[in-house]
Amino acid sequence: MDIITVKTRPFGDQRPGTSGLRKKVKVFQQPNYLENFVQSIFDALDDYRGQTLVLGGDGRYFNRPALQTILRLAAANGVGRVLVGQGGILSTPAASCVIRKYGACGGIILSASHNPGGPEADFGIKFNAANGGPAPEKTTQAIYRNSLEISRYRTAGGGEIDIDRLGAARVGDMAVEVIDAVTDYADMMQQLFDFELMRPLLSSGRLSLCFDAMNAVTGPYAREILLRRLGAPAASVIRDQPLEDFGGAHPDPNLAHAGDLVARMHSDAAPDLGAASDGDGDRNMILGNGFYVTPSDSLAVMAANAQLLPGYAAGLAGVARSMPTSRAVDRVAGELGIPCFETPTGWKFFGNLLDAGKITLCGEESFGTGSDHVREKDGLWAVLFWLNLLAVRGESVAQVVRAHWRRFGRNYYTRHDYEGLDTGAAAALMDALKAGLPQLAGQRFAAGEILQADDFSYRDPVDGSTSSGQGIRIMLAGEARIVLRLSGTGTSGATLRVYIEKLESDPALQGQDPQVALQDLIALADNIAGIGRHTGRSAPSVIT
Ligand code: G16
């Protein structure tokens, strides 16, 4: 094999964010940019030589050329075998499943998740470790350090691999296997959920569904699982062709970007369950007939009902949520008598807890839920969980959630995003907020008294590592809370996220619009953080 060593220089901006490196496609297209980052990954790993690596992505623009580049670098760096999803496709949860199933030393996933795709939009790359989960912080920090010092990368000569044809190929000494992207994952779903129960209900229309794949990676998975294995009518899956630019749509499953699905779920023709997944298939949004389930509530309902489903019949070891996620699941854990962990934003923080068997379910307000079946959040898994739950309980989504609120209380919840802010202005806002934290406790406002205010720091109970500066928490009386942090996934400017919640235990008061129920807290957040003053914005760009 021809191994070529190419001289290069650091770029200086290759620090992985909340989930890998995300930049505009044009940034990745600069000569050596992708190569530098991939070489920095290999240089950060100890034990990959001769081992198996998994490679795939969400099929977005630049996926295919990037994949060929990575294959050449992998061969030149001594990887033994690469498993590539056919067509370069692997959803993020499917990649996690394949890494674990075939004992790979890790995987490289090409995705910018829910960010738009296309030549003018976003691309991303992340490394997942041998447990199938996002690389822990010590690895991402090592990758970043390497990227700042890199002076050469190794690549191999040779032609392109046909990634559309299943089967074996070689790049020099390295074996390449193009694998079916769907089967391993679909088989796993069939083991976790009661397909025998669901199939007759779905195929007869007694349980109906609309799944929006948002022109992104979950289309082929949804066709195989929902249509072929579960017998749902073809019209149950919409926007099911993965497109390089997601058809110009924004593949983020929320109320703002899945507008057609939301409209359908509020129409006379609404099916029992509406759901959408994102660019790389790890997020989910759950809707009932005329009813939206917040991701935080979805996690809490799942935890309360998990034992009804075959894959979780033995009960839950524990649960975890990211810090900004509402505390609805904490109440369930309290009642079940199981531990509940609060972690920083980022799925990587669940990895140790899952590996150590401390938790079975976990989730985030950012439309992510998952379990110990893989080490990523999992969009279609969540849809199947809900379908299975509806089939067992014979109730509507709204009935299930309202009953949950009556039993545990309702954690009213909303997130306000201010996107595309000037990075300096956003940093100044956060700095001022941090400086004022010591004065906040004890102050009284219309929204209630502030009991505690801090900058969240997490000590991992498994490896003892500490992650500080993870977001501002302002805790108020009445189990109310305001959280502010800057997003770690954007590619232009800064995004301020403001998360607001309040517990309502009185069933008579659980039916309000969250924007109304939380209006005092929303105003207080603006007041304390000076959002308008620092950013010049009078309203958020997105409300979920
Ligand atoms: C990623 C992470 C999630 C995180 C989300 C939002 O999701 O995996 O853990 O909650 O970003 O992060 P931020 O608030 O920093 O933008 P995904 O689906 O984009 O990979």
XYZ file of C-alpha atoms and ligand atoms in Angstrom:
564
model
C 0.000 0.000 0.000
C 1.181 3.502 -0.879
C 1.313 5.482 2.356
C 1.723 9.169 1.745
C 2.738 11.565 4.507
C 1.378 15.030 3.815
C 2.693 18.139 5.542
C 0.016 20.336 7.044
C -0.602 23.184 9.497
C -3.067 23.514 12.367
C -6.323 25.383 11.763
C -6.868 26.449 15.358
C -10.661 26.130 15.278
C -11.133 22.372 15.572
C -12.424 22.226 19.139
C -15.262 19.676 19.325
C -18.502 21.140 20.720
C -21.402 19.492 22.535
C -21.332 16.711 19.961
C -18.287 16.590 17.699
C -16.940 19.190 15.301
C -19.619 21.104 13.411
C -18.798 23.718 10.807
C -20.061 25.031 7.510
C -19.435 22.641 4.602
C -17.159 25.272 3.063
C -14.932 25.152 6.148
C -14.622 21.374 5.842
C -13.875 21.700 2.114
C -10.670 23.661 2.749
C -7.617 21.639 1.763
C -6.431 19.458 4.685
C -9.220 20.563 7.062
C -10.977 17.201 7.312
C -7.686 15.298 7.082
C -6.213 17.280 9.991
C -9.165 16.503 12.216
C -9.283 12.806 11.341
C -5.535 12.437 11.879
C -5.984 14.215 15.218
C -8.576 11.588 16.140
C -6.233 8.708 15.336
C -3.403 10.397 17.200
C -5.656 10.637 20.275
C -6.421 6.888 20.336
C -4.236 4.176 21.841
C -5.575 0.940 20.577
C -7.051 1.152 17.122
C -4.289 -0.458 15.011
C -5.484 -3.690 13.422
C -8.936 -3.162 14.935
C -12.391 -2.609 13.472
C -13.763 0.892 12.968
C -17.361 1.777 12.025
C -17.989 4.544 9.494
C -21.196 6.163 8.308
C -23.239 9.297 8.426
C -26.575 10.946 7.946
C -26.158 11.200 4.170
C -25.889 14.956 4.075
C -23.948 16.903 1.456
C -20.176 16.151 1.644
C -20.834 12.789 3.353
C -19.599 10.796 0.372
C -16.287 12.543 -0.410
C -15.529 12.807 3.315
C -16.062 9.088 3.719
C -13.565 8.257 0.954
C -11.004 10.588 2.529
C -11.474 8.948 5.931
C -11.099 5.462 4.454
C -7.717 6.441 3.012
C -6.543 7.951 6.307
C -7.786 4.933 8.250
C -5.823 2.567 5.980
C -2.648 4.635 6.211
C -2.960 4.805 10.001
C -3.194 1.028 10.348
C -6.890 0.364 11.007
C -7.569 -3.333 10.379
C -11.116 -3.242 9.066
C -13.789 -0.631 8.460
C -17.516 -1.406 8.481
C -19.244 1.165 6.264
C -22.993 1.623 6.105
C -24.282 1.090 2.563
C -24.411 4.387 0.685
C -22.394 5.895 3.516
C -25.528 5.849 5.655
C -25.694 4.961 9.338
C -27.992 6.720 11.742
C -26.224 7.744 14.938
C -28.027 5.108 17.074
C -27.456 2.458 14.385
C -23.734 3.317 14.374
C -23.713 2.866 18.154
C -25.488 -0.478 17.771
C -23.021 -1.681 15.104
C -19.937 -0.592 17.102
C -21.153 -2.619 20.075
C -22.360 -5.637 18.143
C -19.137 -6.155 16.159
C -16.711 -5.233 18.937
C -15.316 -2.258 17.035
C -12.771 0.011 18.716
C -14.986 2.937 17.803
C -16.669 4.724 14.970
C -16.560 7.924 12.998
C -19.992 9.432 12.386
C -20.460 12.135 9.788
C -23.315 14.347 10.819
C -24.249 17.805 11.964
C -27.370 16.276 13.471
C -30.350 18.615 13.322
C -28.445 21.409 11.566
C -29.420 22.099 7.922
C -27.451 20.415 5.119
C -26.279 21.361 1.618
C -23.301 23.169 0.089
C -24.050 26.371 2.011
C -25.059 24.660 5.242
C -23.471 22.453 7.883
C -21.338 19.343 8.145
C -19.986 17.557 11.161
C -17.823 14.707 12.357
C -17.641 12.938 15.695
C -15.818 10.002 17.151
C -17.620 7.356 19.164
C -15.711 5.053 21.472
C -15.765 1.258 21.823
C -18.827 1.416 24.077
C -20.717 2.927 21.130
C -21.066 6.318 22.788
C -19.732 9.797 22.057
C -16.085 10.142 22.985
C -15.679 11.330 26.561
C -14.284 14.789 27.253
C -10.740 13.559 27.852
C -10.698 12.174 24.293
C -12.281 15.232 22.675
C -9.793 17.427 24.520
C -6.917 15.271 23.288
C -8.247 15.509 19.719
C -8.390 19.277 20.027
C -4.851 19.467 21.446
C -3.574 17.322 18.580
C -5.345 19.525 16.053
C -3.440 22.534 17.424
C -0.067 20.849 16.989
C -0.522 18.785 13.859
C 2.246 19.000 11.263
C 1.525 15.966 9.041
C -1.151 13.418 8.235
C -0.940 9.977 6.720
C -3.103 8.922 3.810
C -3.122 6.102 1.294
C -3.110 6.103 -2.486
C -5.651 4.175 -4.544
C -9.096 4.632 -6.027
C -12.505 5.080 -4.467
C -14.434 2.318 -2.736
C -17.911 1.549 -4.111
C -19.914 2.204 -0.960
C -23.245 1.457 -2.616
C -22.548 -2.246 -3.162
C -22.746 -4.587 -0.174
C -19.672 -6.717 0.352
C -15.949 -6.708 0.870
C -13.248 -4.479 -0.593
C -9.762 -3.314 0.397
C -7.839 -0.097 0.731
C -4.280 -1.370 0.785
C -3.949 -3.703 3.765
C -7.214 -2.570 5.328
C -10.424 -4.568 4.812
C -13.594 -2.633 4.047
C -17.020 -4.193 4.453
C -20.034 -2.349 3.150
C -22.847 -3.493 5.438
C -26.595 -3.160 5.379
C -27.239 -0.028 7.429
C -30.610 -1.068 8.798
C -30.796 -4.770 9.700
C -28.709 -4.914 12.892
C -30.577 -1.961 14.325
C -34.012 -3.251 13.300
C -33.248 -6.641 14.861
C -32.360 -4.935 18.114
C -35.629 -2.986 18.151
C -37.525 -6.220 17.614
C -35.920 -7.667 20.739
C -36.775 -4.658 22.899
C -40.411 -4.156 21.960
C -43.516 -6.295 21.544
C -43.828 -6.475 17.761
C -46.415 -9.292 18.057
C -48.726 -6.994 19.999
C -48.191 -3.938 17.805
C -48.353 -5.514 14.361
C -52.087 -6.390 14.233
C -52.997 -3.017 15.720
C -50.898 -1.051 13.249
C -51.759 -3.063 10.170
C -55.512 -2.865 10.882
C -55.422 0.858 11.658
C -56.632 0.369 15.242
C -53.417 2.135 16.193
C -52.391 4.771 13.673
C -49.167 6.674 13.223
C -47.508 9.399 11.192
C -43.710 9.353 11.314
C -41.867 12.266 9.688
C -38.322 11.300 8.686
C -37.679 14.924 7.630
C -35.885 13.849 4.385
C -33.112 12.588 6.629
C -31.478 9.367 7.713
C -34.360 7.591 9.474
C -36.376 7.062 6.257
C -34.892 3.629 5.442
C -35.060 2.549 9.099
C -38.697 3.621 9.412
C -39.674 1.820 6.207
C -38.086 -1.421 7.400
C -39.349 -1.287 10.983
C -42.668 0.535 10.878
C -43.876 -0.506 7.436
C -42.302 -3.889 6.702
C -41.883 -5.475 10.131
C -44.858 -3.825 11.863
C -47.213 -3.628 8.875
C -48.211 0.040 9.207
C -49.759 1.460 5.993
C -47.259 3.129 3.622
C -48.697 6.594 4.261
C -47.620 6.275 7.918
C -44.078 7.384 7.018
C -43.580 10.742 5.335
C -40.484 12.492 3.903
C -38.757 9.119 3.945
C -36.004 9.651 1.325
C -32.682 10.810 2.789
C -31.643 13.848 0.748
C -28.264 15.563 0.794
C -29.829 18.910 1.661
C -32.860 17.457 3.487
C -34.980 18.986 0.717
C -34.012 22.442 1.955
C -35.802 21.724 5.234
C -34.354 22.051 8.703
C -34.164 18.477 10.045
C -34.870 19.414 13.636
C -37.909 17.644 15.072
C -39.581 20.424 17.003
C -42.794 22.409 16.791
C -41.182 25.034 14.577
C -39.529 22.778 11.988
C -41.960 19.854 11.701
C -44.832 22.191 10.817
C -46.705 19.843 8.450
C -46.687 17.033 10.978
C -47.847 19.374 13.734
C -50.687 20.645 11.508
C -51.721 17.085 10.708
C -51.744 16.167 14.396
C -54.122 19.042 15.029
C -56.455 18.155 12.122
C -59.537 15.899 11.990
C -57.389 13.256 10.271
C -54.844 13.114 13.114
C -53.497 9.617 13.800
C -52.974 8.318 17.343
C -49.243 9.039 17.377
C -47.218 11.624 15.492
C -43.447 11.585 15.628
C -40.408 13.005 13.889
C -36.680 12.378 14.010
C -33.727 14.537 13.059
C -30.900 14.558 10.517
C -28.973 11.648 12.045
C -31.869 9.838 13.707
C -31.065 10.321 17.370
C -33.688 12.917 18.286
C -37.423 12.449 18.533
C -40.536 14.536 18.925
C -43.710 12.850 20.183
C -47.210 14.151 19.500
C -50.662 12.803 20.199
C -53.917 13.736 18.538
C -53.946 17.517 19.167
C -51.331 17.084 21.877
C -47.605 17.845 22.198
C -45.416 15.899 24.625
C -42.410 17.851 25.863
C -39.215 15.777 25.739
C -38.895 16.157 29.511
C -42.390 14.757 30.041
C -41.709 12.004 27.529
C -38.724 10.853 29.585
C -40.765 10.923 32.796
C -43.660 8.973 31.237
C -41.231 6.411 29.851
C -39.625 5.941 33.246
C -42.989 5.539 34.957
C -44.197 2.962 32.418
C -41.046 1.126 31.352
C -41.902 -2.061 33.195
C -44.909 -2.566 30.918
C -42.586 -3.185 27.948
C -40.674 -6.423 27.330
C -37.186 -4.891 27.109
C -37.606 -3.156 30.471
C -39.810 -5.609 32.369
C -37.080 -6.191 34.952
C -37.332 -2.542 36.047
C -34.928 0.351 35.910
C -31.572 0.556 37.678
C -31.792 4.330 37.676
C -32.447 7.296 35.405
C -30.562 10.410 34.344
C -31.368 13.708 32.713
C -29.285 16.612 31.504
C -29.309 19.577 33.860
C -31.621 21.812 31.761
C -34.163 18.987 31.323
C -37.213 19.434 33.557
C -37.288 17.631 36.865
C -40.389 15.607 35.969
C -38.340 12.407 35.838
C -36.881 13.113 39.294
C -40.371 12.748 40.758
C -40.846 9.393 39.050
C -37.472 8.179 40.281
C -38.404 9.278 43.789
C -41.559 7.233 43.705
C -39.838 4.201 42.187
C -37.067 4.471 44.750
C -34.305 4.540 42.121
C -31.428 6.996 41.687
C -31.766 9.999 39.386
C -28.602 11.670 38.074
C -28.279 15.241 36.802
C -25.577 15.580 34.139
C -24.334 18.414 31.910
C -25.811 18.828 28.438
C -24.327 16.276 26.044
C -25.089 12.607 25.641
C -21.451 11.770 26.367
C -22.106 12.414 30.060
C -24.540 9.481 30.241
C -21.951 7.005 28.947
C -20.221 6.164 32.213
C -23.524 5.842 34.081
C -24.864 3.466 31.431
C -21.632 1.441 31.258
C -21.559 1.111 35.042
C -25.162 -0.124 35.106
C -26.247 2.831 37.255
C -29.008 3.898 34.876
C -31.302 2.243 32.349
C -33.104 5.270 30.849
C -31.884 8.793 30.214
C -32.938 11.846 28.307
C -32.611 15.490 27.483
C -34.914 18.403 26.851
C -33.318 18.732 23.396
C -35.588 15.980 22.017
C -33.344 13.111 23.062
C -34.285 9.958 24.929
C -32.541 6.635 25.111
C -31.655 3.613 27.168
C -28.854 1.187 27.816
C -29.552 -0.665 24.518
C -26.998 1.616 22.799
C -24.900 4.578 23.934
C -26.636 7.297 21.932
C -30.036 8.849 22.124
C -32.354 7.076 19.760
C -35.227 8.604 17.787
C -36.971 5.525 16.398
C -36.494 3.678 19.672
C -38.518 6.430 21.368
C -41.252 6.154 18.737
C -41.442 2.393 19.244
C -41.463 2.863 23.016
C -44.491 5.140 22.725
C -46.254 2.879 20.206
C -45.707 -0.117 22.448
C -46.949 1.860 25.442
C -50.128 2.965 23.647
C -50.715 -0.631 22.539
C -50.354 -1.956 26.100
C -52.378 0.739 27.818
C -55.050 1.118 25.118
C -55.150 4.856 25.817
C -54.391 7.973 23.791
C -51.161 9.945 24.179
C -53.078 12.759 25.900
C -54.730 10.346 28.334
C -51.380 8.791 29.240
C -49.703 12.169 29.832
C -52.618 13.763 31.717
C -52.829 10.744 33.999
C -49.094 11.115 34.575
C -49.519 14.775 35.549
C -52.332 13.957 37.954
C -50.143 11.410 39.666
C -46.787 13.194 39.697
C -47.669 16.826 39.035
C -47.007 18.738 35.819
C -43.630 20.368 35.289
C -44.597 23.215 32.977
C -41.621 23.685 30.700
C -40.404 25.851 27.861
C -37.120 26.655 26.136
C -36.460 30.001 24.475
C -33.578 30.144 21.996
C -31.916 33.337 20.842
C -30.000 32.262 17.750
C -27.286 33.947 15.717
C -26.198 36.339 18.479
C -22.995 38.280 18.366
C -20.574 36.011 20.253
C -19.108 38.913 22.242
C -22.553 40.100 23.334
C -23.554 36.573 24.356
C -20.337 36.117 26.339
C -20.840 39.495 28.043
C -24.361 38.462 29.044
C -23.123 35.238 30.597
C -20.202 36.963 32.345
C -22.491 39.571 33.881
C -24.901 36.871 34.973
C -22.135 34.867 36.634
C -20.799 37.946 38.382
C -24.252 38.657 39.817
C -24.955 35.102 41.045
C -23.918 35.639 44.681
C -26.494 38.436 45.049
C -29.448 36.488 43.711
C -30.305 34.103 46.530
C -32.921 35.539 48.866
C -34.302 38.081 46.383
C -38.080 38.063 45.925
C -39.869 38.643 42.628
C -43.408 38.225 41.278
C -42.348 34.760 40.120
C -41.227 33.826 43.647
C -38.206 33.882 45.904
C -34.815 32.807 44.593
C -33.525 30.030 46.825
C -30.229 29.294 45.142
C -28.234 30.366 42.086
C -25.090 28.692 40.770
C -22.983 27.746 37.779
C -23.541 24.006 37.348
C -20.595 21.729 37.914
C -20.734 17.935 37.557
C -18.579 15.332 39.183
C -18.881 12.036 37.353
C -19.631 9.425 40.027
C -17.897 6.697 38.017
C -14.525 8.181 37.068
C -14.482 11.206 39.362
C -13.857 13.682 36.529
C -15.280 17.168 36.974
C -16.926 19.348 34.323
C -17.576 22.907 35.419
C -19.177 25.955 33.824
C -22.090 23.903 32.503
C -24.858 26.498 32.758
C -26.481 28.915 35.196
C -29.202 27.494 37.461
C -31.574 29.801 39.302
C -33.787 27.855 41.681
C -36.969 29.433 43.015
C -39.607 28.496 45.545
C -42.405 26.256 44.232
C -39.946 23.985 42.443
C -39.507 26.643 39.770
C -36.245 27.063 37.915
C -34.567 29.200 35.269
C -31.504 27.859 33.453
C -29.342 29.769 30.996
C -26.471 28.490 28.901
C -24.851 28.964 25.510
C -25.369 26.217 22.942
C -22.382 24.100 21.950
C -23.752 22.943 18.593
C -24.282 26.072 16.503
C -22.074 27.008 13.549
C -22.682 30.748 13.267
C -22.596 33.261 16.090
C -23.822 32.224 19.521
C -27.126 30.756 20.642
C -28.453 31.569 24.088
C -30.803 28.953 25.508
C -33.146 29.885 28.320
C -34.953 26.967 29.979
C -37.859 27.630 32.306
C -39.914 25.272 34.432
C -42.382 25.207 37.295
C -44.208 22.416 39.051
C -47.995 22.461 39.158
C -49.462 19.810 41.436
C -53.105 20.904 41.248
C -54.823 18.935 38.443
C -57.302 21.795 37.955
C -54.403 24.064 36.926
C -52.544 21.614 34.690
C -54.225 22.550 31.399
C -52.688 25.951 30.688
C -50.517 27.039 27.803
C -46.931 26.810 29.169
C -46.126 30.300 27.838
C -48.933 31.634 30.020
C -48.250 29.438 33.032
C -44.579 30.466 32.956
C -44.937 34.139 32.011
C -43.655 35.535 35.323
C -40.578 33.339 35.146
C -39.987 34.232 31.487
C -40.068 37.920 32.381
C -37.793 37.316 35.351
C -35.220 35.528 33.198
C -35.085 38.509 30.864
C -34.841 40.855 33.812
C -32.027 38.996 35.588
C -29.987 38.221 32.477
C -30.667 41.492 30.636
C -31.335 39.581 27.448
C -32.835 42.528 25.597
C -30.112 44.860 26.794
C -27.196 42.611 25.857
C -28.535 41.169 22.611
C -30.888 43.797 21.262
C -33.506 41.084 20.818
C -37.046 41.540 22.053
C -38.146 37.938 21.454
C -36.578 34.500 21.066
C -35.986 33.043 17.589
C -37.413 29.641 18.511
C -39.706 28.579 21.328
C -40.095 24.907 22.141
C -26.405 17.372 20.781
C -26.003 16.603 22.000
C -27.080 16.682 23.034
C -27.430 18.120 23.340
C -27.801 18.822 22.061
C -28.011 20.312 22.247
O -27.478 16.755 20.177
O -25.754 15.258 21.690
O -26.622 16.029 24.173
O -28.488 18.198 24.237
O -26.765 18.682 21.121
O -26.815 20.877 22.653
P -26.624 22.439 22.735
O -27.717 22.908 23.676
O -25.261 22.615 23.275
O -26.844 23.008 21.359
P -27.450 16.443 18.615
O -28.761 15.798 18.337
O -27.289 17.798 17.975
O -26.265 15.581 18.414
